[in-house]
Structure formats: structure tokens, C-alpha cells
């Protein structure tokens, strides 16, 4: 049985046009079976995050924020279906579940509650898409992915329990595939052994598609996006980006490790382990294959630039300016791990140790206070981390324009630098 796994992100289902486009794409794949993983509509995940925050702040706005989400979904259904009442009834159940939560006093575990509420975005979009594909007479079946994706209880960043997930995928999905061509299911969410809902971390739907590809031995995986493929830079930032038709798994892992947002970083490993090719392709031009990521060797690449915004440098020194010794470093690293501060770059000098991390103020604050009295920490905010793979001198010069370089490191194929943007200084017009 030839099986493909498709993933459509929030941008591809942000409005009725988007759903119609997905429907059109699905109609062109008449051969073989497809497991379709969908994200929440447009910016729904952000909107649900706002509901959770407001609920915890008890500022009285949670219900009305939730109602905005509901109205947006109902408006979409009204646009998409001639008679949408059955679909509205279906999604109403999801909203009722959230309303029940909002009626209670907030649970002490924020992350737990976050997952119970924010996960609903994917349930909504997948239900709507399932109904829509049925109206197109496609043989599709909706599946609650929480019956398949088994995780631990690290809410908001749940780890996959692979053996259970593998067993579930085969026992739950394969029988459905016998009678249906398309299975519509959710990205991003999973379930603990106690049946609590978990999420896999923001933008985690790609990872879900990779997990299912792995467990079901898919022939290929396809991420449908609003870009032509994997580009040499973020098109919202750079003018002259080009699409790379082929990438190796290794290159894709490196790019996402350095922060390229095109694919979730955890996506590649499972499909690489089974040598499943990954297509990153444009949903606005389904005839294009986009970028194919596979086990290529010895490809040569143009310079690729990855920018991570909102970086912070933490300069840590001992209070008496004695050496930062190995036992200090080991303690610093265990705290970085404890507060999940990913080290993007680092350097140690005689009396200080500097790390570049994503600016996550509450975790940095906790980290600092647990460092204790023996250390002093100075932070440098509002920085950017620029990583250039396959660099040449021209692109380096280009990237350094109007920047103050605080910290730079060159490896054979990668340059990284932490920079501050300088205000562009323009001379005043004068008369002489
Ligand atoms: N809807 C989730 C998010 O926005 C997951 C995803 O889009 O992949 O983070
Ligand atoms: Mg998304």
C-alpha cells in the first residue's frame, strides 16, 4: 500500500479560500493513500494562548477572547459550506469543553491547562477539513490523533513514547486506511497514558507528520507551505532569496538547528532514520515539487542565512573575579538545562563565561537567581544571532552592514555572529 503523509500548516487553512485550495490539491491525488495532518487555522494557536493567559490573569476577558475564536470559525464554516449547521454543531462541542475549563478556578499547573485549551485549535480545523473533504466526495475519515501519539506528561513540550505510538499507529490507522483513501488528523497534539492532552511545542505539526511517516513507513512526506520550497533566507527579511531544489537530511538538520523556521527541528531525524524523502512544496503551485530533502551526498549549496531575533547575551563572572573554572561551568550548564535555555553560542575567557540564548525573561530570571551569590550576571538584550552556512566574503560583508558585531565565530562551513543593529546614520543636508 503506497502511503504519503501530507502536512498543511495554519497559513494554508487560514480562510475559506485556503480550505478550497487544500480540497483541490487532495482531489488531484487519486492514487494511493494519504494521511493528512493539519495545523490550527491561521493564527488560532496564538488566539487560544491569549485565552489561557487571560484565564490565569482572571481579568474577565477569557470568555470574550474565546468567543472571537468561535466566531472566526463559524464565519469560515458559513463561507465554506452551503449548509454548515452539522459542522457548527460538531465544533460547538469543542468550545463547550473549553468553556467548562474556564468556569473552574485555574489549575496550579499552567502548562497542563495550556495544553488542554490550546490543543483545541487543531481539533477545530481538522473537523472542518474532514467535513469539507466529504462534501467533495473524497473518501476521507477524521481521526483523533491523541489515540495514536503517546507522550509523557511534559506539558507544552511533550516527549514521544515511541513504542506505544508505533503500536497505536498500526492498530488504529491501518484499518481505517483499508476503507478510506484519506485520513484527516491533527498535528501538534498527543496524549498521556492518563488521557490528558499534551502539545509537542509550537510549530510541532511538522513533527507529528514525521512521527506518523516513520510509524507507518510512508513512501514520502510532504509539507505544503506558503513558500516555493526551502529558501536561502527568510523572504520576509531578504530580497534576493533562492529556492534550493535538493537538500540532504544533514543540511536540513543543520539549518533547522540554527533556527531556520521552515521546518520544525525535530522533523528530520525520524524520516532520515527510515530514509523517507521529505518534500517542502508550495500549496499555491501544486505542480511544483519544491525542495526534496533526502539522503543526498556531496551537494553544493549557495550561502544560506538564518536569523534568530530577540537574543540575549548572558555574561557570567565570579563575584571576586576569580577564574570561571570547570566546576563552575558544570553548574552553569546544569542550570541552563534545568531552565531549558538553549545555548546558541558561547565563549569563556579567563574571568567570565558568555552565552547567547533566546530571550525568555522568566526563565532567565530564575536561572540568574539560582546561580546564587557567588556569581554576577550582566545581560545584553535586543540582539540578533546571524548564522551563515556556506559563507563567502561577499555575503559576510553584506550581513555586517550597519551592525555592531559583539561576538563572532567561524567554522569551516558556518559563521555565526551576535549583532546589534545600529541606527542608520544619515548626514543632515547642509548648505556648504
Ligand atoms: N498550531 C500550532 C502552532 O501554531 C502547531 C503548528 O502550527 O505546527 O504552533
Ligand atoms: Mg503554524
Short mmCIF file of C-alpha atoms in Angstrom, two decimals, residues 138-395:
data_model
loop_
_atom_site.label_atom_id
_atom_site.label_comp_id
_atom_site.label_asym_id
_atom_site.label_seq_id
_atom_site.Cartn_x
_atom_site.Cartn_y
_atom_site.Cartn_z
CA UNK A 138 -13.41 12.31 -1.25
CA UNK A 139 -13.20 9.13 0.79
CA UNK A 140 -11.94 10.59 3.99
CA UNK A 141 -12.10 9.73 7.65
CA UNK A 142 -11.39 12.01 10.60
CA UNK A 143 -9.11 10.63 13.31
CA UNK A 144 -8.33 11.94 16.79
CA UNK A 145 -4.53 11.80 16.73
CA UNK A 146 -4.49 11.62 20.54
CA UNK A 147 -5.48 7.98 20.13
CA UNK A 148 -2.16 7.46 18.35
CA UNK A 149 0.52 9.91 19.55
CA UNK A 150 1.51 8.73 23.04
CA UNK A 151 3.61 11.15 25.08
CA UNK A 152 4.99 11.71 28.54
CA UNK A 153 3.48 14.48 30.66
CA UNK A 154 5.94 17.27 29.88
CA UNK A 155 3.12 19.63 29.03
CA UNK A 156 3.86 22.12 26.22
CA UNK A 157 6.95 20.17 25.19
CA UNK A 158 5.83 16.55 25.40
CA UNK A 159 8.22 13.72 24.51
CA UNK A 160 7.02 10.91 22.28
CA UNK A 161 6.70 7.42 23.71
CA UNK A 162 7.76 5.67 20.55
CA UNK A 163 6.82 2.07 21.18
CA UNK A 164 3.21 2.88 22.16
CA UNK A 165 2.89 5.39 19.32
CA UNK A 166 4.18 2.84 16.84
CA UNK A 167 1.70 0.21 18.06
CA UNK A 168 -1.20 2.66 18.02
CA UNK A 169 -0.37 3.90 14.53
CA UNK A 170 -0.55 0.41 13.13
CA UNK A 171 -3.59 -0.74 15.07
CA UNK A 172 -5.64 2.48 14.70
CA UNK A 173 -4.67 3.92 11.32
CA UNK A 174 -4.06 0.90 9.11
CA UNK A 175 -7.60 -0.49 9.47
CA UNK A 176 -9.04 2.94 8.61
CA UNK A 177 -6.86 3.09 5.52
CA UNK A 178 -8.39 -0.12 4.24
CA UNK A 179 -11.72 1.61 3.65
CA UNK A 180 -10.72 5.23 3.17
CA UNK A 181 -8.29 6.94 0.89
CA UNK A 182 -7.60 9.89 3.18
CA UNK A 183 -7.25 10.12 6.95
CA UNK A 184 -7.58 13.66 8.28
CA UNK A 185 -5.94 14.26 11.60
CA UNK A 186 -4.27 16.86 13.82
CA UNK A 187 -0.70 17.96 14.15
CA UNK A 188 0.91 19.28 17.34
CA UNK A 189 -1.08 17.28 19.91
CA UNK A 190 -0.80 13.99 21.75
CA UNK A 191 -1.99 12.25 24.86
CA UNK A 192 -0.52 10.90 28.08
CA UNK A 193 -1.22 7.42 29.38
CA UNK A 194 -3.79 9.03 31.69
CA UNK A 195 -5.55 10.56 28.67
CA UNK A 196 -4.52 14.14 29.30
CA UNK A 197 -3.90 16.13 26.16
CA UNK A 198 -0.34 17.31 25.52
CA UNK A 199 1.27 19.52 22.89
CA UNK A 200 4.62 18.96 21.23
CA UNK A 201 5.85 22.56 21.26
CA UNK A 202 4.91 25.44 18.97
CA UNK A 203 5.01 24.66 15.27
CA UNK A 204 5.03 20.98 16.16
CA UNK A 205 2.71 19.78 13.39
CA UNK A 206 5.64 19.03 11.08
CA UNK A 207 6.97 16.75 13.78
CA UNK A 208 3.63 14.93 14.03
CA UNK A 209 3.73 14.29 10.29
CA UNK A 210 7.26 12.92 10.62
CA UNK A 211 6.27 10.64 13.51
CA UNK A 212 3.36 9.23 11.52
CA UNK A 213 5.55 8.86 8.41
CA UNK A 214 8.03 6.89 10.46
CA UNK A 215 5.49 4.67 12.21
CA UNK A 216 3.53 3.91 9.04
CA UNK A 217 6.57 3.50 6.78
CA UNK A 218 5.33 6.20 4.43
CA UNK A 219 6.75 6.32 0.94
CA UNK A 220 7.15 10.10 1.21
CA UNK A 221 6.24 13.06 3.40
CA UNK A 222 5.06 16.41 2.02
CA UNK A 223 4.93 19.73 3.87
CA UNK A 224 2.73 22.18 1.93
CA UNK A 225 3.77 25.76 2.58
CA UNK A 226 3.31 29.36 1.51
CA UNK A 227 6.84 29.45 0.06
CA UNK A 228 8.21 27.76 -3.09
CA UNK A 229 10.41 25.40 -1.05
CA UNK A 230 13.37 25.76 1.29
CA UNK A 231 14.92 29.14 0.59
CA UNK A 232 18.39 30.54 1.23
CA UNK A 233 16.93 33.09 3.67
CA UNK A 234 13.69 34.35 5.14
CA UNK A 235 11.80 36.07 2.28
CA UNK A 236 10.22 38.48 4.79
CA UNK A 237 13.70 39.78 5.57
CA UNK A 238 15.74 39.35 2.40
CA UNK A 239 15.05 40.37 -1.15
CA UNK A 240 17.20 38.00 -3.11
CA UNK A 241 16.46 34.55 -1.81
CA UNK A 242 16.56 31.47 -3.97
CA UNK A 243 14.91 28.08 -3.63
CA UNK A 244 17.15 25.08 -3.15
CA UNK A 245 15.71 22.14 -5.12
CA UNK A 246 17.66 19.50 -3.22
CA UNK A 247 18.94 19.27 0.33
CA UNK A 248 20.48 16.46 2.32
CA UNK A 249 18.95 15.42 5.63
CA UNK A 250 22.15 16.60 7.27
CA UNK A 251 21.92 20.07 5.77
CA UNK A 252 18.26 20.31 6.76
CA UNK A 253 19.12 19.30 10.33
CA UNK A 254 21.88 21.93 10.47
CA UNK A 255 19.65 24.68 9.08
CA UNK A 256 16.81 24.00 11.49
CA UNK A 257 19.24 23.63 14.39
CA UNK A 258 20.47 27.15 13.69
CA UNK A 259 16.90 28.41 13.73
CA UNK A 260 15.58 28.20 10.15
CA UNK A 261 11.84 28.29 10.68
CA UNK A 262 10.89 26.47 7.50
CA UNK A 263 10.66 23.06 9.21
CA UNK A 264 10.36 22.15 12.88
CA UNK A 265 13.81 20.99 14.07
CA UNK A 266 12.60 17.60 15.34
CA UNK A 267 11.11 16.68 11.96
CA UNK A 268 14.11 15.38 10.06
CA UNK A 269 15.52 12.71 12.35
CA UNK A 270 12.60 10.23 12.24
CA UNK A 271 12.28 10.39 8.47
CA UNK A 272 16.03 10.19 8.00
CA UNK A 273 16.11 7.03 10.09
CA UNK A 274 13.77 5.41 7.60
CA UNK A 275 15.12 7.21 4.55
CA UNK A 276 11.75 8.73 3.73
CA UNK A 277 12.08 11.67 1.34
CA UNK A 278 10.58 14.97 2.50
CA UNK A 279 9.11 17.43 0.03
CA UNK A 280 8.71 21.05 1.13
CA UNK A 281 6.40 22.39 -1.54
CA UNK A 282 4.16 25.35 -2.36
CA UNK A 283 0.43 24.97 -1.73
CA UNK A 284 -0.19 27.67 -4.32
CA UNK A 285 1.57 25.71 -7.06
CA UNK A 286 0.89 22.01 -6.53
CA UNK A 287 2.58 21.10 -9.80
CA UNK A 288 5.94 22.10 -8.27
CA UNK A 289 7.76 19.56 -6.13
CA UNK A 290 9.53 22.33 -4.23
CA UNK A 291 12.56 21.17 -2.27
CA UNK A 292 13.31 17.47 -1.90
CA UNK A 293 15.15 16.55 1.26
CA UNK A 294 16.74 13.13 1.06
CA UNK A 295 19.93 11.22 1.57
CA UNK A 296 21.93 13.25 -0.92
CA UNK A 297 25.64 13.41 -0.55
CA UNK A 298 28.09 15.92 -1.90
CA UNK A 299 25.61 18.55 -2.93
CA UNK A 300 26.98 22.05 -3.04
CA UNK A 301 24.92 24.84 -1.56
CA UNK A 302 24.68 28.58 -2.01
CA UNK A 303 25.15 30.69 1.13
CA UNK A 304 22.19 30.19 3.47
CA UNK A 305 21.38 32.81 6.09
CA UNK A 306 19.40 32.10 9.23
CA UNK A 307 18.48 34.92 11.60
CA UNK A 308 17.27 34.44 15.14
CA UNK A 309 15.78 37.59 16.60
CA UNK A 310 15.45 38.57 20.24
CA UNK A 311 18.67 37.11 21.53
CA UNK A 312 20.30 37.83 24.86
CA UNK A 313 23.90 37.54 25.91
CA UNK A 314 24.44 36.46 29.49
CA UNK A 315 27.85 37.46 30.79
CA UNK A 316 28.57 35.44 33.90
CA UNK A 317 31.56 36.03 36.14
CA UNK A 318 32.50 35.08 39.65
CA UNK A 319 31.90 37.79 42.18
CA UNK A 320 35.52 38.04 43.21
CA UNK A 321 36.73 37.88 39.59
CA UNK A 322 38.48 34.62 40.12
CA UNK A 323 38.63 32.18 37.22
CA UNK A 324 35.44 30.61 35.97
CA UNK A 325 36.61 27.07 36.48
CA UNK A 326 35.27 23.76 35.24
CA UNK A 327 33.17 23.08 38.31
CA UNK A 328 31.52 26.48 37.80
CA UNK A 329 30.85 25.67 34.16
CA UNK A 330 29.32 22.36 35.01
CA UNK A 331 26.99 24.04 37.48
CA UNK A 332 26.10 26.77 34.96
CA UNK A 333 25.29 24.17 32.31
CA UNK A 334 23.10 22.12 34.59
CA UNK A 335 21.09 25.26 35.36
CA UNK A 336 20.84 26.13 31.66
CA UNK A 337 19.45 22.65 31.09
CA UNK A 338 17.12 22.92 34.07
CA UNK A 339 15.57 26.15 32.77
CA UNK A 340 15.63 24.92 29.16
CA UNK A 341 17.78 27.79 27.94
CA UNK A 342 19.24 26.58 24.67
CA UNK A 343 22.84 27.66 24.20
CA UNK A 344 23.03 29.26 20.78
CA UNK A 345 26.67 30.36 21.13
CA UNK A 346 29.16 30.55 23.96
CA UNK A 347 32.62 31.67 24.92
CA UNK A 348 34.71 31.58 28.03
CA UNK A 349 37.54 33.90 28.91
CA UNK A 350 39.72 33.97 31.98
CA UNK A 351 37.17 35.54 34.28
CA UNK A 352 33.89 35.30 32.51
CA UNK A 353 31.64 32.97 30.61
CA UNK A 354 29.27 34.30 27.96
CA UNK A 355 26.30 32.52 26.41
CA UNK A 356 23.83 33.60 23.80
CA UNK A 357 20.29 32.37 24.49
CA UNK A 358 16.79 33.17 23.25
CA UNK A 359 15.35 35.95 25.36
CA UNK A 360 12.85 34.17 27.62
CA UNK A 361 12.74 36.61 30.56
CA UNK A 362 11.02 34.45 33.18
CA UNK A 363 13.40 31.53 32.68
CA UNK A 364 16.45 33.79 32.55
CA UNK A 365 15.37 35.40 35.80
CA UNK A 366 15.02 32.03 37.53
CA UNK A 367 18.36 30.94 36.12
CA UNK A 368 20.04 34.07 37.46
CA UNK A 369 18.59 33.77 40.91
CA UNK A 370 19.63 30.14 41.19
CA UNK A 371 23.19 30.98 40.10
CA UNK A 372 23.49 32.45 43.56
CA UNK A 373 25.66 34.90 45.32
CA UNK A 374 28.93 33.52 44.06
CA UNK A 375 28.23 34.85 40.56
CA UNK A 376 27.48 38.11 38.89
CA UNK A 377 25.47 38.20 35.69
CA UNK A 378 25.09 41.02 33.20
CA UNK A 379 22.60 40.74 30.34
CA UNK A 380 22.73 42.32 26.92
CA UNK A 381 19.31 42.37 25.22
CA UNK A 382 17.85 43.17 21.79
CA UNK A 383 20.43 41.25 19.83
CA UNK A 384 20.27 39.08 16.74
CA UNK A 385 22.06 35.87 16.00
CA UNK A 386 23.07 35.54 12.37
CA UNK A 387 24.20 32.16 11.09
CA UNK A 388 25.60 31.84 7.58
CA UNK A 389 26.15 28.38 6.16
CA UNK A 390 28.46 28.01 3.15
CA UNK A 391 29.60 31.58 3.53
CA UNK A 392 31.81 33.64 1.30
CA UNK A 393 33.43 37.01 1.96
CA UNK A 394 30.82 38.93 -0.03
CA UNK A 395 27.90 37.70 1.98
#
